[in-house]
């Protein structure tokens, strides 16, 4: 099978699209997974608590 430029571009565009969609779904599942809520709440509080003190 001979690969010309158009074939490679079409293959890359289609599989790249599927790859990015799968990656986005994976990130959304990770973010909205119920057991990660404590971790994200702790990170939200920690970064705000450290900003209240002056730099030394």
Tab-separated table of C-alpha atoms in Angstrom:
chain	number	residue	atom	x	y	z
A	1	UNK	CA	0.000	0.000	0.000
A	2	UNK	CA	1.431	3.319	-1.084
A	3	UNK	CA	0.993	6.266	1.272
A	4	UNK	CA	0.799	9.668	-0.336
A	5	UNK	CA	0.622	12.956	1.515
A	6	UNK	CA	-3.176	13.257	1.382
A	7	UNK	CA	-3.668	9.802	2.892
A	8	UNK	CA	-1.297	10.520	5.773
A	9	UNK	CA	-2.938	13.892	6.441
A	10	UNK	CA	-6.436	12.375	6.483
A	11	UNK	CA	-5.286	9.572	8.802
A	12	UNK	CA	-3.582	12.042	11.150
A	13	UNK	CA	-6.569	14.370	11.280
A	14	UNK	CA	-9.070	11.630	12.031
A	15	UNK	CA	-7.022	9.781	14.645
A	16	UNK	CA	-5.836	13.048	16.163
A	17	UNK	CA	-9.455	14.077	16.602
A	18	UNK	CA	-10.324	10.768	18.287
A	19	UNK	CA	-7.230	11.048	20.491
A	20	UNK	CA	-8.150	14.562	21.679
A	21	UNK	CA	-11.772	13.611	22.300
A	22	UNK	CA	-10.684	10.573	24.359
A	23	UNK	CA	-8.208	12.700	26.305
A	24	UNK	CA	-10.885	15.317	27.026
A	25	UNK	CA	-13.325	12.673	28.226
A	26	UNK	CA	-10.612	11.209	30.462
A	27	UNK	CA	-9.886	14.595	32.020
A	28	UNK	CA	-13.583	15.270	32.610
A	29	UNK	CA	-14.038	11.868	34.259
A	30	UNK	CA	-11.046	12.560	36.518
A	31	UNK	CA	-12.277	16.027	37.463
A	32	UNK	CA	-15.846	15.017	38.254
A	33	UNK	CA	-15.027	11.693	39.968
A	34	UNK	CA	-16.630	11.858	43.442
A	35	UNK	CA	-13.569	10.655	45.365
A	36	UNK	CA	-11.466	13.575	44.026
A	37	UNK	CA	-13.710	16.217	45.624
A	38	UNK	CA	-11.739	16.248	48.880
A	39	UNK	CA	-8.451	16.659	47.019
A	40	UNK	CA	-9.741	19.612	44.972
A	41	UNK	CA	-11.350	21.286	47.994
A	42	UNK	CA	-8.079	20.976	49.935
A	43	UNK	CA	-6.131	22.477	47.041
A	44	UNK	CA	-8.612	25.349	46.812
A	45	UNK	CA	-8.268	26.134	50.522
A	46	UNK	CA	-4.498	25.695	50.717
A	47	UNK	CA	-3.699	28.157	47.959
A	48	UNK	CA	-5.952	30.809	49.464
A	49	UNK	CA	-4.609	30.318	53.006
A	50	UNK	CA	-1.005	30.850	51.920
A	51	UNK	CA	-1.841	34.130	50.172
A	52	UNK	CA	-3.001	35.749	53.431
A	53	UNK	CA	0.483	35.996	54.925
A	54	UNK	CA	3.121	38.535	53.880
A	55	UNK	CA	6.198	37.411	52.000
A	56	UNK	CA	9.326	36.929	54.078
